[in-house]
Short mmCIF file of C-alpha atoms in Angstrom, two decimals:
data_model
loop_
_atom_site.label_atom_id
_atom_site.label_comp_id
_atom_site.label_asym_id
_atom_site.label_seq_id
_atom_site.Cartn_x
_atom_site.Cartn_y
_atom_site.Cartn_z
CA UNK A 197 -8.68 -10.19 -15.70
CA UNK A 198 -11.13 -7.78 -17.41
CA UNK A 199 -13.92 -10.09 -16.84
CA UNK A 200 -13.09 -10.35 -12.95
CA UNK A 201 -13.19 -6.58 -12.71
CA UNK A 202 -17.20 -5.49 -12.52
CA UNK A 203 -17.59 -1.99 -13.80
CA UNK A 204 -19.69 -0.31 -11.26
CA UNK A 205 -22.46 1.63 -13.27
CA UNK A 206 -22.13 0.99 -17.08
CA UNK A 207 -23.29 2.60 -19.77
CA UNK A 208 -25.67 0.87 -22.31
CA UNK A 209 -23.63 -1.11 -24.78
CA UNK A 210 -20.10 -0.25 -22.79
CA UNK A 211 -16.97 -2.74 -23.19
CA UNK A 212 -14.48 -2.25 -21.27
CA UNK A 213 -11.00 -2.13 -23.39
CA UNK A 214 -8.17 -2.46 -20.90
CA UNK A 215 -7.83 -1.92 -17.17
CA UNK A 216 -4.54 -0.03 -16.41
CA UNK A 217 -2.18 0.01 -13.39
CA UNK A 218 1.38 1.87 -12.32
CA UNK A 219 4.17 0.49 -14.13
CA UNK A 220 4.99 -3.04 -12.50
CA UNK A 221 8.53 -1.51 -11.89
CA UNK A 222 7.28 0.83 -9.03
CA UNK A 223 6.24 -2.28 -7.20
CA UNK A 224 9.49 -3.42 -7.61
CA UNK A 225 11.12 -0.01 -6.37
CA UNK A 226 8.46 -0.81 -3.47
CA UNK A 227 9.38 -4.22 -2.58
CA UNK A 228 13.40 -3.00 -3.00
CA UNK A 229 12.89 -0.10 -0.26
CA UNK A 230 10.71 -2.53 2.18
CA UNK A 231 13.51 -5.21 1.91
CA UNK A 232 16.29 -2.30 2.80
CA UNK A 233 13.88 -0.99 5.67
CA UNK A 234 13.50 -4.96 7.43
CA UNK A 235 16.71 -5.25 6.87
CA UNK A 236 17.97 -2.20 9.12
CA UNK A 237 17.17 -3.06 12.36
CA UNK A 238 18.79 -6.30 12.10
CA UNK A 239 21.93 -4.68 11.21
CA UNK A 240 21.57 -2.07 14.11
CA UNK A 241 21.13 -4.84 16.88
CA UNK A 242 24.01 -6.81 14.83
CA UNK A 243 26.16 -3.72 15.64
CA UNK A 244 24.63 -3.00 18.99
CA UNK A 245 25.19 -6.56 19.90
CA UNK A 246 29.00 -6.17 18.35
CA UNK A 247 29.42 -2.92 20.63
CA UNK A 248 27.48 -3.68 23.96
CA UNK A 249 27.31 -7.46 24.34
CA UNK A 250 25.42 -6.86 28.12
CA UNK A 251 22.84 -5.31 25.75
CA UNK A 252 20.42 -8.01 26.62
CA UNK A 253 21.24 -8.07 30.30
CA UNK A 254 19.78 -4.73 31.05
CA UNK A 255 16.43 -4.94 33.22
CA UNK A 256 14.59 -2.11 31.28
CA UNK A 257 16.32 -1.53 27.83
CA UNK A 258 16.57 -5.22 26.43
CA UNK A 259 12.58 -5.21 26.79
CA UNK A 260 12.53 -2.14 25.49
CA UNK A 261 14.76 -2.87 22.26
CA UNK A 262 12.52 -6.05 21.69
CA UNK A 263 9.11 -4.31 21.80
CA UNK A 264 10.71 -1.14 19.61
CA UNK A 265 12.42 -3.77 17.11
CA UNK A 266 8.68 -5.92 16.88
CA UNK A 267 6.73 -2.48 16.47
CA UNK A 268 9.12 -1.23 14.33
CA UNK A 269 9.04 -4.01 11.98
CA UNK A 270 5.10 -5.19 12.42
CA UNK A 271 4.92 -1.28 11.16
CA UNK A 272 6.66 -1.45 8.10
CA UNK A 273 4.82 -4.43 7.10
CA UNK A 274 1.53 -2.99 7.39
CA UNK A 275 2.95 0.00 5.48
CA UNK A 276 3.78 -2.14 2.74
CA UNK A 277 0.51 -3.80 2.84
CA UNK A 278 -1.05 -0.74 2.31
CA UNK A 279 1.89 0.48 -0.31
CA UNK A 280 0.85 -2.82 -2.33
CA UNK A 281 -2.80 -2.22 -1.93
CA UNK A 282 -2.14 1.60 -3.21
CA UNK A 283 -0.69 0.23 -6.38
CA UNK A 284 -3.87 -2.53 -6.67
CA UNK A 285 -6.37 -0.10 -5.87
CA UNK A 286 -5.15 2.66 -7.94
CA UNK A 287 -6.64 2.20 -11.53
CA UNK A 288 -7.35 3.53 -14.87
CA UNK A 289 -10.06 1.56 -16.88
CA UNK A 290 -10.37 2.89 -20.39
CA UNK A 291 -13.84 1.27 -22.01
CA UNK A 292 -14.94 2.27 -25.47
CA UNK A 293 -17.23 4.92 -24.49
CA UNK A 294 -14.90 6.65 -21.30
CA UNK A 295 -11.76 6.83 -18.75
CA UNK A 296 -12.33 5.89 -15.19
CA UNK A 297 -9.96 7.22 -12.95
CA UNK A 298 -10.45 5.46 -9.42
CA UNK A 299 -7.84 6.57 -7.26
CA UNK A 300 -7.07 5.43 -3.10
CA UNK A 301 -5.58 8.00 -1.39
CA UNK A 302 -4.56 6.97 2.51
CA UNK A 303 -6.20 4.75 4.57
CA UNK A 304 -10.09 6.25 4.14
CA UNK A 305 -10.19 7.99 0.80
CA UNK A 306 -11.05 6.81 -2.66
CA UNK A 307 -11.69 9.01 -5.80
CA UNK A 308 -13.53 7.55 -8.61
CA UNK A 309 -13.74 10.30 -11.48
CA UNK A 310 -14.77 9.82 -15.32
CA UNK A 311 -14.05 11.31 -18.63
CA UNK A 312 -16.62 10.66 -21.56
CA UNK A 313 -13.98 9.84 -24.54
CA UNK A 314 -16.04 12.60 -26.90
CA UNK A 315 -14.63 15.11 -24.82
CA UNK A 316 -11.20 14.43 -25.12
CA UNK A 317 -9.26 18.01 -26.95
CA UNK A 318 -5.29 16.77 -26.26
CA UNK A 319 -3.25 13.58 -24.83
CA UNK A 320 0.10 14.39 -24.12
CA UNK A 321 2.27 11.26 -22.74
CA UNK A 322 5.73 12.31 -20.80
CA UNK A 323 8.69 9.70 -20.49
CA UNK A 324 11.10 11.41 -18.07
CA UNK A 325 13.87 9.97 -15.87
CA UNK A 326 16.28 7.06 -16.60
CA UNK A 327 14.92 4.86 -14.88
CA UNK A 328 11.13 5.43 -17.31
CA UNK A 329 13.13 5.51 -20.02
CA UNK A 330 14.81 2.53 -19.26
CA UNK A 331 11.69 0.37 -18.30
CA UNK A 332 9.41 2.48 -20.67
CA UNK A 333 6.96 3.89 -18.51
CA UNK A 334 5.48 7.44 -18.30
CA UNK A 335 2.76 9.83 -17.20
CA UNK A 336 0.30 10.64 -19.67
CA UNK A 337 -2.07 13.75 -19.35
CA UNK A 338 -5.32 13.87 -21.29
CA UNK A 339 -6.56 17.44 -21.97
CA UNK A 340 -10.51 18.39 -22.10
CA UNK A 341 -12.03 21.67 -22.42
CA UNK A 342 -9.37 24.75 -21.70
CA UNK A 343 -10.60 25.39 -18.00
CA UNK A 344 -10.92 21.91 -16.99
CA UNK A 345 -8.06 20.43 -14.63
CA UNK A 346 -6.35 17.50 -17.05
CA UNK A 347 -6.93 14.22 -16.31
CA UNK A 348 -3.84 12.30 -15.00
CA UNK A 349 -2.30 8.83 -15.54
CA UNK A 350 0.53 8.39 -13.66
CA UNK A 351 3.65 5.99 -14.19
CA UNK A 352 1.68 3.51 -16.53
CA UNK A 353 3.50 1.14 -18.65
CA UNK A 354 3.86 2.44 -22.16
CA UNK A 355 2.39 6.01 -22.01
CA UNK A 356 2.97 6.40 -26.03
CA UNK A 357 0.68 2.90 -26.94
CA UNK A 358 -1.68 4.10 -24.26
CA UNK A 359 -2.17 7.34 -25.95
CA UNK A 360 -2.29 5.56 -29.26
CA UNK A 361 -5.04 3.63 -27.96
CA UNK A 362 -7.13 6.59 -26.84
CA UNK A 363 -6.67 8.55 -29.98
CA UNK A 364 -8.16 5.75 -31.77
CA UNK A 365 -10.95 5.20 -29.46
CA UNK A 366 -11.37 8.68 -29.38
CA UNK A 367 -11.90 9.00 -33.63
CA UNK A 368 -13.91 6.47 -33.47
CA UNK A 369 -16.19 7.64 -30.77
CA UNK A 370 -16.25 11.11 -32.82
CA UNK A 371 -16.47 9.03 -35.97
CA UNK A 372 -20.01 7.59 -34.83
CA UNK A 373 -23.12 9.54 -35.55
CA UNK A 374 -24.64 11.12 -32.44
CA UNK A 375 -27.71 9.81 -30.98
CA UNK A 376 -30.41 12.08 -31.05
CA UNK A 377 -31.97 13.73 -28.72
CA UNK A 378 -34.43 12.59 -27.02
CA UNK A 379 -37.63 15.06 -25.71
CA UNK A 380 -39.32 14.64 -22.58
CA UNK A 381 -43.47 14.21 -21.92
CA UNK A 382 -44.01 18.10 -21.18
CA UNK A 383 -41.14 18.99 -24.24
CA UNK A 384 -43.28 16.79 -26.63
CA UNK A 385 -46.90 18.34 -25.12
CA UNK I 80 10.23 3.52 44.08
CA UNK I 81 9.67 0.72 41.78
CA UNK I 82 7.25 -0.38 39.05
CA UNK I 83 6.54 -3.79 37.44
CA UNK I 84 8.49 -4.28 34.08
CA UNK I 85 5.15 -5.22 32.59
CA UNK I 86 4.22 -1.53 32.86
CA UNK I 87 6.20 -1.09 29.78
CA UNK I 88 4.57 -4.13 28.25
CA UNK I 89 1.10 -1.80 27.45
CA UNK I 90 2.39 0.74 25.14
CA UNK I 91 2.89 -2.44 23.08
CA UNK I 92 0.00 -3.69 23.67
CA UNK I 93 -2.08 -0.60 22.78
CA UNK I 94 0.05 -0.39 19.28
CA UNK I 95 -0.72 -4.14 18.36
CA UNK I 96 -4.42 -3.36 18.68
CA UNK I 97 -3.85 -0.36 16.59
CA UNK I 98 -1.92 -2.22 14.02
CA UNK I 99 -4.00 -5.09 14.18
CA UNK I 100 -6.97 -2.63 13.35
CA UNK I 101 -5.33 -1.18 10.20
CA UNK I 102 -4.60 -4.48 9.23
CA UNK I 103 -8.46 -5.67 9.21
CA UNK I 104 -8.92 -2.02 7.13
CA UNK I 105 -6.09 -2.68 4.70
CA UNK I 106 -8.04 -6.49 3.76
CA UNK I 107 -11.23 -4.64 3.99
CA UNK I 108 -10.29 -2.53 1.14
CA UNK I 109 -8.51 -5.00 -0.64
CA UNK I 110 -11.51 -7.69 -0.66
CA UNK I 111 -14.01 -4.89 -0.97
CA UNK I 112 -12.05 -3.09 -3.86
CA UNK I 113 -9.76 -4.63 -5.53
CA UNK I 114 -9.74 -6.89 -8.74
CA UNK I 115 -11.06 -10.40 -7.52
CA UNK I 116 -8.49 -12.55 -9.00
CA UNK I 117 -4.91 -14.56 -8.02
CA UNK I 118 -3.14 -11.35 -7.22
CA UNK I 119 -5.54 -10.01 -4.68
CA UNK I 120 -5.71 -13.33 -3.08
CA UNK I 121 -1.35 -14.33 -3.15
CA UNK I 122 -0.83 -10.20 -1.17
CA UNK I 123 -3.50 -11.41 1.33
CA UNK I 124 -1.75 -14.98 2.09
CA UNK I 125 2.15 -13.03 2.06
CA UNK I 126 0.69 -10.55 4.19
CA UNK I 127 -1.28 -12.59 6.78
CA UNK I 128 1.84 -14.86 6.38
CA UNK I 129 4.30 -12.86 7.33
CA UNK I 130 2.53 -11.02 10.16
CA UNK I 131 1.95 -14.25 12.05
CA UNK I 132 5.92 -14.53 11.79
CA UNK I 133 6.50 -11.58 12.62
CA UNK I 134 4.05 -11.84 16.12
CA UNK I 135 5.13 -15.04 16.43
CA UNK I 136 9.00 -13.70 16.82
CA UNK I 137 7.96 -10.96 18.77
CA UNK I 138 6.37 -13.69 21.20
CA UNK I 139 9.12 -16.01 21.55
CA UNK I 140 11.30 -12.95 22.45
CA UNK I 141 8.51 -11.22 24.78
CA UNK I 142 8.10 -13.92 26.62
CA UNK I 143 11.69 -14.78 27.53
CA UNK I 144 11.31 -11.91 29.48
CA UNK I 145 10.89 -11.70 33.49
CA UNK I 146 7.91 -9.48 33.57
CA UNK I 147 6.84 -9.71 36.92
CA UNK I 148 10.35 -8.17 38.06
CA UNK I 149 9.81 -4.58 39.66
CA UNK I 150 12.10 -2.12 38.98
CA UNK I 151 13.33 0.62 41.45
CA UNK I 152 14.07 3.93 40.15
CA UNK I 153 16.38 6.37 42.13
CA UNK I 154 18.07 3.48 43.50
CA UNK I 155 21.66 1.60 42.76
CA UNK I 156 20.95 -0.02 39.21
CA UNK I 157 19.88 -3.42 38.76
CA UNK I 158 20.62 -6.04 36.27
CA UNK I 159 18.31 -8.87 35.23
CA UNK I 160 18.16 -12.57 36.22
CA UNK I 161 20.32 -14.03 32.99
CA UNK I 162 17.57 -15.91 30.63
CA UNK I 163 17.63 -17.78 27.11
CA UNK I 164 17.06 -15.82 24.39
CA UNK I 165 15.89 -17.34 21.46
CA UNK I 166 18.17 -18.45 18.43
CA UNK I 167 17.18 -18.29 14.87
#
């Protein structure tokens, strides 16, 4: 999986470490709401049917329940298309060097932000709700310099391991000796 | 005053073409975007598989219906020539 992914733009020397989604349970939340959703206009029409059996004898509101009922459900399809492609598209890819954030927001928007790992002051990882408790998964928040807006994971699997994994990566990055600087042509003249 | 019934048929149409649109975008970002691998691939196949059912419902109840009937409004109401409709 890490191989397939191609890391747009790497640094010299970067690996990347693990490529991170939402918890595999909000997909199945997902896939649990679409099913209810399909499922409700067959029950309505069951009902209407049960209430009004001419229902499909009218001249203009039998069309009309058809075409409602197929745009109705050709809808929620494409919304869970896009609800599944949200969760795909939505990633964290922590290498040994930084965090990408790359985030799809709608139909036309898509964030890709970064966080060297040598800047990294505070990881805080939040398990709240039964339902994360139960299936262990979190948000975890990861804390630069004061003024700077934190940087987000939402609902991953395993906040605690994930911020395990970044406090290590972290030391380790602090660990190694700095390169030095290089000076430019007109420094050096 | 009356109207053809398949006055009522381009609303539908117009949404299709709509949906059908966001549905090219939706693959577009998923083969442009997402992780090339078996997952990517198996939501493309479900998807494209159950949108064909889906139209291909849609069509098998659409066209059961009389289009070419007009309809008169302000007038004594009508009812509509009895026709299959499709079992599943």
């Amino acid at each position: 999986m890490l191989s397939a992914y191609r890391l747009a733009g790497p640094l010299p020397g970067e690996k990347v470490v693990t490529i991170l989604h939402r918890d595999i349970f909000i997909v199945l939340k997902r896939i649990l709401l679409f099913i209810v959703l399909l499922a409700l206009p067959v029950a309505l029409l069951f009902m209407l049917n049960r209430l009004f059996p001419a229902l499909n004898q009218g001249l203009i509101v039998w069309p009309i329940i058809v075409m409602s009922a197929s745009a109705y459900l050709l809808f929620i399809w494409l919304l869970f298309f896009f609800s599944i492609i949200d969760y795909l598209l939505d990633v964290w890819i922590i290498t040994d060097q930084r965090i990408i954030d790359i985030r799809q927001s709608g139909f036309f928007s898509r964030t890709i932000s970064e966080l060297r790992l040598s800047r990294i002051q505070d990881i805080t990882s939040d398990v709240s709700g039964v339902w994360a408790t139960i299936f262990k998964y979190g948000n975890l928040k990861v804390q630069t310099a004061a003024q700077e807006e934190k940087f987000h994971f939402e609902e991953v699997g395993h906040p605690e391991r994930v911020r395990d994994l970044l406090i290590r990566l972290s030391s380790v990055h602090e660990a190694a000796p700095a390169p030095a600087p290089s000076l430019s042509r007109h420094e050096v003249a | 005053m009356s109207f053809s019934l398949s006055l009522l048929f381009y609303p539908y149409l117009l949404f299709i073409a709509v949906w059908v649109i966001l549905s090219l975008v939706g693959f577009y970002h998923l083969l442009r975007f997402g992780i090339k691998g078996l997952g990517t691939l198996l939501l493309a196949v479900v998807y494209l598989a159950g949108a064909l059912g889906l139209l291909q419902l849609s069509y098998d109840y659409l066209v059961a219906i009389p289009w070419e009937t007009r309809v008169s409004i302000l007038s004594p109401s009508v009812t509509m020539p009895s026709f299959e409709i499709p079992k599943y």
